[in-house]
Coordinates of C-alpha atoms in Angstrom, one line a residue:
M1 CA -54.9 -203.5 72.7
V2 CA -58.4 -202.2 71.9
T3 CA -59.3 -205.4 70.1
L4 CA -58.1 -207.6 73.0
I5 CA -60.2 -205.6 75.4
Q6 CA -63.2 -205.9 73.1
I7 CA -62.7 -209.7 72.8
A8 CA -62.5 -210.0 76.6
Q9 CA -65.7 -208.1 76.9
V10 CA -67.5 -210.3 74.4
L11 CA -66.3 -213.4 76.3
L12 CA -67.5 -211.9 79.6
D13 CA -70.9 -211.2 78.0
V14 CA -71.2 -214.8 76.7
F15 CA -70.2 -216.3 80.1
W16 CA -72.7 -213.9 81.8
W17 CA -75.5 -215.4 79.6
I18 CA -74.3 -218.9 80.3
I19 CA -74.6 -218.3 84.0
V20 CA -78.0 -216.6 83.7
I21 CA -79.3 -219.5 81.6
Q22 CA -77.9 -222.0 84.1
I23 CA -79.6 -220.2 87.0
V24 CA -83.0 -220.1 85.2
L25 CA -82.7 -223.7 84.2
S26 CA -81.8 -224.8 87.7
L27 CA -84.8 -223.0 89.1
L28 CA -87.1 -224.6 86.6
I29 CA -85.7 -228.0 87.5
A30 CA -85.9 -227.3 91.2
F31 CA -89.6 -226.3 91.0
N32 CA -90.4 -229.2 88.7
V33 CA -91.4 -227.0 85.8
I34 CA -89.1 -229.1 83.6
N35 CA -87.5 -232.4 84.5
T36 CA -84.2 -234.0 83.8
Y37 CA -85.8 -237.1 82.3
N38 CA -85.8 -235.2 79.1
D39 CA -82.4 -235.9 77.4
F40 CA -82.0 -232.4 76.0
V41 CA -82.7 -230.8 79.4
R42 CA -80.3 -233.1 81.1
Q43 CA -77.5 -232.7 78.6
L44 CA -77.9 -228.9 78.6
F45 CA -77.9 -228.7 82.3
E46 CA -74.8 -231.0 82.6
G47 CA -73.0 -229.0 79.9
L48 CA -73.7 -225.7 81.6
N49 CA -72.5 -227.2 84.9
R50 CA -69.3 -228.4 83.3
I51 CA -68.6 -225.0 81.9
T52 CA -69.3 -223.1 85.1
E53 CA -68.1 -225.5 87.8
P54 CA -64.4 -224.6 87.4
V55 CA -65.3 -221.0 88.2
Y56 CA -67.7 -221.8 91.0
A57 CA -65.5 -224.3 92.9
P58 CA -62.9 -221.9 94.3
I59 CA -65.7 -219.5 95.4
R60 CA -67.6 -222.3 97.1
R61 CA -64.5 -223.1 99.1
I62 CA -64.3 -219.5 100.3
L63 CA -68.0 -218.9 101.0
P64 CA -69.7 -220.3 104.1
D65 CA -72.2 -223.0 103.7
F66 CA -75.7 -221.6 103.3
G67 CA -77.5 -225.0 103.0
Q68 CA -79.4 -225.4 99.8
I69 CA -78.8 -221.9 98.5
D70 CA -75.7 -221.4 96.3
F71 CA -74.4 -217.9 96.2
S72 CA -71.4 -218.6 94.0
P73 CA -73.2 -217.6 90.7
A74 CA -74.0 -214.2 92.3
V75 CA -70.4 -213.7 93.4
V76 CA -69.2 -214.6 89.9
L77 CA -71.6 -212.2 88.3
L78 CA -70.5 -209.5 90.7
L79 CA -66.8 -210.1 89.9
M80 CA -67.6 -210.2 86.2
A81 CA -69.3 -206.8 86.5
I82 CA -66.2 -205.4 88.3
I83 CA -63.9 -206.8 85.6
N84 CA -66.2 -205.3 82.9
I85 CA -65.9 -201.9 84.6
V86 CA -62.1 -202.2 84.6
L87 CA -62.1 -203.2 80.9
N88 CA -64.3 -200.3 80.0
R89 CA -61.9 -197.9 81.7
L90 CA -59.0 -199.5 79.9
L91 CA -60.8 -199.3 76.6
V92 CA -61.6 -195.6 77.1
S93 CA -58.0 -195.0 78.1
A94 CA -56.7 -196.8 75.1
V95 CA -58.9 -195.0 72.7
T96 CA -58.5 -191.5 74.1
G97 CA -54.9 -191.9 75.1
G98 CA -55.7 -190.4 78.5
P99 CA -55.2 -191.7 82.0
L100 CA -57.5 -194.2 83.6

């Protein structure tokens, strides 16, 4: 049980970094600091979008339209923080044998 919780926490951490990198990259592209004419930048951006889009799509359907601003990454990060708190409590409970 403890190992599964730790694996889930590592996966959450990796996905957190993927979202942060995607946010930074999209801001750099939006402000023309880097452009998508570079093959590496384009492939990295498309790869990150393919990874995160299945998670963002249901949230985008629920959230109202804010125009050019996409709040779905912030919602995902918030939900991931909540899941991480729950996993931490489960981990402590599993290690100590006590209640949540």
